XYZ file of C-alpha atoms in Angstrom:
400
model
C -4.203 -4.441 21.971
C -1.495 -2.216 20.490
C 1.821 -2.529 22.214
C 4.435 0.020 23.205
C 5.908 0.820 19.793
C 2.565 1.593 18.189
C 1.408 3.418 21.303
C 4.353 5.781 20.884
C 3.222 6.482 17.328
C -0.347 7.207 18.390
C 0.859 9.535 21.125
C 3.060 11.409 18.663
C 0.226 11.751 16.170
C -2.165 12.948 18.863
C 0.348 15.494 20.100
C 0.652 16.863 16.593
C -3.106 17.355 16.382
C -3.065 19.466 19.529
C -0.061 21.399 20.793
C 2.621 21.079 18.119
C 5.456 19.290 19.906
C 7.082 17.705 16.859
C 9.461 19.533 14.598
C 9.138 17.543 11.356
C 5.807 16.584 9.824
C 5.227 13.829 7.280
C 1.554 13.676 6.353
C -0.571 10.627 5.614
C -3.398 10.616 3.055
C -5.752 7.633 3.237
C -9.252 6.464 2.470
C -10.475 6.449 6.067
C -14.036 6.474 4.736
C -15.378 5.102 1.469
C -14.353 2.164 -0.666
C -11.300 0.994 1.299
C -12.143 2.183 4.806
C -11.582 -1.295 6.256
C -8.205 -1.578 4.513
C -6.844 1.832 5.520
C -6.243 1.426 9.304
C -3.489 -1.222 9.040
C -1.871 0.769 6.214
C -1.813 3.829 8.484
C -0.474 1.632 11.292
C 2.412 0.539 9.076
C 3.449 4.149 8.487
C 3.051 5.035 12.170
C 5.215 2.077 13.145
C 8.069 3.473 11.067
C 7.537 6.902 12.635
C 7.609 5.438 16.143
C 10.909 3.698 15.460
C 12.470 6.905 14.178
C 11.415 8.782 17.300
C 12.472 5.988 19.660
C 15.933 5.727 18.062
C 17.070 9.328 18.234
C 14.627 11.158 15.993
C 15.600 13.350 13.068
C 18.639 15.650 13.027
C 19.358 16.738 16.623
C 16.533 14.778 18.210
C 13.519 16.380 16.554
C 10.439 14.181 16.596
C 8.646 13.064 13.472
C 4.859 13.549 13.461
C 2.173 12.311 11.080
C -0.958 14.430 10.639
C -3.488 12.656 8.439
C -6.202 13.477 5.935
C -9.178 11.551 4.585
C -9.484 11.304 0.792
C -12.602 9.051 0.897
C -10.770 7.117 -1.848
C -13.087 8.174 -4.669
C -13.801 11.909 -4.153
C -11.215 14.036 -5.985
C -12.373 17.176 -4.168
C -11.967 15.548 -0.756
C -8.505 14.307 -1.719
C -7.473 17.740 -2.992
C -8.789 19.481 0.134
C -7.081 17.019 2.484
C -3.799 17.401 0.629
C -4.118 21.190 0.582
C -4.532 21.204 4.364
C -1.438 19.044 4.852
C 0.666 21.036 2.389
C -0.396 24.583 3.196
C -1.741 24.504 6.778
C 0.168 21.660 8.437
C 3.281 22.550 6.406
C 4.331 18.923 5.992
C 7.711 18.154 4.493
C 6.391 15.116 2.603
C 3.364 12.827 2.349
C 2.800 9.092 2.632
C -0.078 8.428 0.230
C -2.536 8.712 -1.101
C -3.887 5.162 -1.381
C -6.493 5.081 -4.165
C -5.042 6.168 -7.487
C -7.586 8.887 -8.227
C -6.931 10.388 -4.814
C -3.177 10.350 -5.380
C -3.491 12.036 -8.771
C -5.881 14.702 -7.450
C -3.749 15.381 -4.371
C -0.585 15.576 -6.437
C -1.926 17.851 -9.170
C -3.822 20.228 -6.892
C -1.590 20.500 -3.826
C 1.617 18.475 -3.641
C 3.181 19.357 -6.985
C 2.367 23.090 -6.704
C 3.713 22.965 -3.141
C 6.907 21.079 -4.090
C 5.974 18.224 -1.723
C 7.206 14.667 -2.308
C 4.512 11.976 -2.150
C 5.215 8.258 -1.749
C 2.120 6.113 -2.227
C 2.106 2.617 -0.728
C -1.052 1.562 -2.571
C -1.752 3.519 -5.790
C -1.249 0.812 -8.364
C -2.846 2.186 -11.550
C -0.585 2.732 -14.569
C -1.832 6.339 -14.752
C 0.520 7.268 -11.894
C 3.507 6.450 -14.105
C 2.578 9.159 -16.596
C 2.079 12.045 -14.152
C 3.936 15.242 -15.014
C 5.135 15.494 -11.433
C 8.579 17.185 -11.384
C 9.938 13.965 -9.826
C 7.742 14.393 -6.759
C 5.427 11.343 -6.914
C 6.795 7.897 -6.062
C 5.301 4.587 -5.000
C 6.487 1.519 -3.117
C 4.033 -0.788 -4.887
C 4.254 -2.152 -8.444
C 1.948 -0.951 -11.200
C -1.285 -2.746 -12.050
C 0.143 -3.228 -15.517
C 1.968 -6.109 -13.815
C -0.778 -7.208 -11.414
C -3.352 -7.430 -14.216
C -1.051 -9.673 -16.230
C -0.428 -11.916 -13.241
C -4.121 -12.235 -12.353
C -4.884 -13.270 -15.942
C -2.128 -15.876 -15.981
C -3.187 -17.181 -12.571
C -6.779 -17.822 -13.667
C -5.663 -19.502 -16.883
C -3.265 -21.723 -14.921
C -6.263 -22.949 -12.924
C -8.121 -23.965 -16.082
C -10.427 -20.944 -16.097
C -10.669 -20.134 -19.796
C -13.623 -17.730 -19.955
C -14.641 -14.929 -17.587
C -17.030 -12.011 -17.266
C -15.307 -8.861 -16.003
C -16.663 -5.768 -14.303
C -14.450 -2.925 -13.125
C -14.979 0.303 -11.222
C -14.996 3.198 -13.662
C -11.921 5.119 -12.520
C -8.148 5.103 -13.059
C -7.659 2.073 -10.826
C -10.373 -0.068 -12.380
C -9.628 0.939 -15.958
C -5.886 0.326 -15.649
C -6.262 -3.054 -13.975
C -8.949 -4.165 -16.419
C -6.901 -3.134 -19.425
C -3.869 -5.137 -18.326
C -5.960 -8.138 -17.280
C -8.096 -8.307 -20.415
C -5.218 -7.866 -22.863
C -3.207 -10.630 -21.207
C -6.132 -13.006 -20.691
C -7.119 -12.830 -24.345
C -3.542 -12.886 -25.644
C -2.907 -16.070 -23.654
C -5.954 -17.797 -25.162
C -8.721 -16.936 -22.722
C -12.096 -15.413 -23.558
C -13.640 -12.372 -21.870
C -17.315 -12.973 -22.572
C -18.476 -9.605 -21.210
C -16.424 -6.597 -20.117
C -18.415 -3.936 -18.274
C -17.540 -0.762 -16.383
C -19.652 0.211 -13.370
C -19.942 3.305 -11.187
C -18.941 3.101 -7.547
C -21.197 3.659 -4.502
C -24.501 2.434 -5.903
C -27.006 0.266 -4.064
C -28.170 -1.804 -7.033
C -26.087 -3.518 -9.724
C -28.659 -6.095 -10.799
C -28.880 -4.673 -14.310
C -25.103 -4.947 -14.728
C -25.135 -8.482 -13.315
C -27.776 -9.427 -15.873
C -25.542 -8.162 -18.667
C -22.500 -9.919 -17.215
C -24.283 -13.255 -16.889
C -25.651 -13.097 -20.457
C -22.256 -14.152 -21.800
C -22.577 -17.525 -20.134
C -19.370 -17.545 -18.127
C -19.471 -19.093 -14.655
C -16.534 -16.961 -13.408
C -17.008 -13.313 -12.447
C -13.925 -11.100 -12.089
C -14.613 -7.981 -10.010
C -11.984 -5.227 -10.134
C -13.330 -2.817 -7.539
C -13.339 -2.043 -3.795
C -14.163 -4.353 -0.918
C -16.260 -1.835 1.011
C -18.367 -0.342 -1.786
C -19.237 -1.582 -5.285
C -17.247 -4.807 -5.085
C -19.116 -5.924 -2.006
C -22.540 -5.098 -3.417
C -21.840 -6.724 -6.780
C -20.680 -9.983 -5.214
C -23.695 -10.151 -2.915
C -26.158 -9.509 -5.741
C -24.296 -11.815 -8.136
C -24.646 -14.636 -5.619
C -28.345 -13.868 -5.186
C -28.774 -14.102 -8.955
C -27.310 -17.618 -9.031
C -25.485 -16.781 -12.260
C -21.887 -17.421 -11.187
C -20.058 -20.190 -9.338
C -16.543 -18.708 -9.131
C -15.358 -15.236 -8.149
C -12.014 -13.466 -8.594
C -10.622 -9.992 -7.967
C -7.635 -7.728 -7.522
C -6.014 -6.112 -4.492
C -8.907 -3.721 -3.834
C -11.101 -6.714 -3.002
C -8.721 -8.339 -0.517
C -10.283 -7.530 2.841
C -11.912 -9.745 5.423
C -14.683 -7.140 5.717
C -15.776 -8.346 2.268
C -16.161 -11.896 3.566
C -18.046 -10.722 6.639
C -20.451 -8.698 4.499
C -21.078 -11.224 1.717
C -20.664 -14.481 3.617
C -17.857 -16.971 4.118
C -19.772 -19.790 2.440
C -20.512 -17.609 -0.578
C -16.904 -16.571 -1.129
C -15.141 -19.811 -0.176
C -12.594 -20.449 -2.918
C -12.567 -16.891 -4.262
C -9.297 -16.138 -6.077
C -7.509 -12.790 -5.856
C -4.138 -11.130 -6.269
C -2.323 -8.328 -4.517
C 1.197 -6.917 -4.454
C 3.321 -8.861 -2.024
C 6.729 -8.935 -0.412
C 9.604 -11.214 -1.372
C 11.174 -13.543 1.161
C 14.056 -11.314 2.249
C 15.648 -10.372 5.579
C 13.722 -7.095 5.473
C 10.350 -8.796 5.243
C 11.199 -11.147 8.102
C 12.277 -8.249 10.306
C 9.123 -6.288 9.482
C 6.974 -9.304 10.340
C 8.573 -9.466 13.778
C 8.323 -5.702 14.367
C 4.691 -5.608 13.269
C 3.692 -8.580 15.405
C 5.297 -6.983 18.466
C 3.375 -3.767 17.761
C 0.049 -5.574 17.388
C -0.138 -5.029 13.609
C -0.994 -7.760 11.113
C 2.166 -7.922 8.950
C 0.220 -9.538 6.112
C -2.359 -6.728 5.904
C -2.661 -5.371 2.372
C -0.094 -2.575 1.804
C 0.997 -2.397 5.459
C 4.594 -3.307 4.555
C 4.611 -0.882 1.619
C 3.346 1.887 3.906
C 6.057 1.181 6.461
C 8.621 1.467 3.672
C 7.151 4.727 2.368
C 7.360 6.375 5.806
C 10.813 4.980 6.621
C 12.183 6.046 3.228
C 10.858 9.572 3.660
C 12.457 9.815 7.097
C 15.774 8.628 5.639
C 15.490 11.136 2.811
C 14.731 14.006 5.188
C 17.760 13.081 7.297
C 19.886 12.818 4.152
C 18.616 16.209 2.952
C 19.790 17.756 6.203
C 16.657 19.757 6.998
C 12.879 19.714 6.902
C 12.942 21.779 3.707
C 11.082 20.429 0.686
C 13.772 21.417 -1.813
C 16.122 18.572 -2.676
C 14.030 15.874 -1.026
C 13.248 13.843 -4.151
C 16.952 13.587 -4.979
C 17.694 12.531 -1.410
C 14.920 9.925 -1.613
C 16.508 8.367 -4.669
C 19.907 8.392 -2.932
C 18.786 6.468 0.170
C 16.769 3.937 -1.852
C 19.421 3.036 -4.382
C 22.715 1.158 -4.410
C 25.562 1.600 -3.797
C 25.605 2.041 -0.059
C 25.499 0.095 3.178
C 22.294 -1.917 3.478
C 19.695 -0.581 5.897
C 16.875 -2.898 6.974
C 13.572 -2.145 8.714
C 14.071 -1.011 12.293
C 17.641 0.174 11.703
C 17.055 3.902 12.047
C 19.860 4.483 14.556
C 22.372 2.752 12.261
C 21.147 4.659 9.212
C 21.211 8.017 10.988
C 24.806 7.468 12.114
C 25.951 6.559 8.603
C 24.156 9.524 7.026
C 25.595 11.900 9.621
C 29.060 10.527 8.782
C 28.488 11.299 5.111
C 28.298 7.645 4.065
C 25.967 6.181 1.446
C 23.087 3.887 2.437
C 20.747 1.591 0.512
C 17.382 0.797 2.109
C 16.118 -2.762 1.573
C 12.683 -2.676 3.059
C 9.710 -4.562 4.394
C 8.265 -5.058 0.911
C 11.573 -5.636 -0.860
C 13.970 -3.223 -2.485
C 12.921 0.298 -3.390
C 14.894 0.855 -6.572
C 12.872 3.680 -8.108
C 12.944 3.982 -11.888
C 12.779 7.288 -13.758
C 9.015 7.475 -13.129
C 9.242 6.754 -9.405
C 7.953 3.195 -9.896
C 9.375 0.044 -8.338
C 9.496 -3.582 -9.427
C 7.677 -6.097 -7.283
C 5.914 -9.406 -6.962
C 2.242 -10.345 -7.013
C 0.902 -12.985 -4.659
C -2.089 -15.270 -4.973
C -4.815 -14.898 -2.355
C -7.737 -17.230 -1.699
C -10.686 -17.333 0.661
C -10.308 -20.369 2.872
C -12.253 -21.092 6.067
C -13.731 -17.619 6.181
C -10.652 -15.465 5.565
C -8.191 -14.414 2.883
C -4.966 -16.409 3.011
C -1.743 -15.965 1.039
C -0.937 -18.887 -1.243
C 2.398 -17.611 -2.500
C 3.887 -15.606 -5.391
C 2.062 -15.997 -8.703
C 4.049 -18.059 -11.167
C 6.126 -19.941 -8.594
């Protein structure tokens, strides 16, 4: 049952949907339906937790509330993502956006609504390298490292476990292509063999033909770079039925307990995966405590990154001095970057006081530091995940 802090966030969001009681809107774009629908709720909860803390500790400016209207991108439908973003930008008049989550949705929302509307977006989950190359007028940021890094780490992890040949299938979009490219290049450069590499389309009911092609290479390990609630789930179920593979692996899009429930705990026991993680810092410890008190799983995929995205945007809006969109990206870089007094999760009142006094701050968040580079990207760590006793568990940072 959600506790008081999260209840405040829900109340604020509900109020925004009806009679507009809040003065500053930060939108949220997520895949509430589609390929990551089971992963999206805790990511949304992470952002709402940050919003609730802002409102409970004095709000923005002279006590204005922060509200978070949301939109559904479906993850994979560019038109849905564009329409949801257009509503937030042009009807809801948001100052900024947390999201989107899936890379294709982020790119569509940015190109068709946010960039034309001069709206800053901070994605907590769009990991594909394609985000780096957006011509975005310094409006698109992310609090999660690129898959160029995650793909390398997944390849090295499998090789470290003595897995020297794999069959790979990836969802045919920016996310799947980017992750596959990084994984395959590293795996082969480090001495491994990719026996078959095959793209697949999302949201199909039957992948038996693809599984036949994948198994023809003779590898016993199948790497699936897709989504837990759509193609990834179906492929794993049908791969098991085929009897062709004995070991499964995947990236962050596959890390959801809904996948285990759908395919079977016995089937997936020992599955290996990776996802962006959080370093062991004071900020991560504080977030863990705040999330637990609010009834949120602090280890949920991208929940910490979403908290950071929302908290950073609130800090930037306060720093910018108004709910105007102009100047917000510069303010975002200011509050996320040294020098300045360190601000940790939950320290809104402290941060607001320092900003109002004209002092510099440096946010060190729930998922680590947020030192944005010229492209709006951040460094990060990748953690190993494994299915043990019917659930995904974190084994620790890859390479340590």
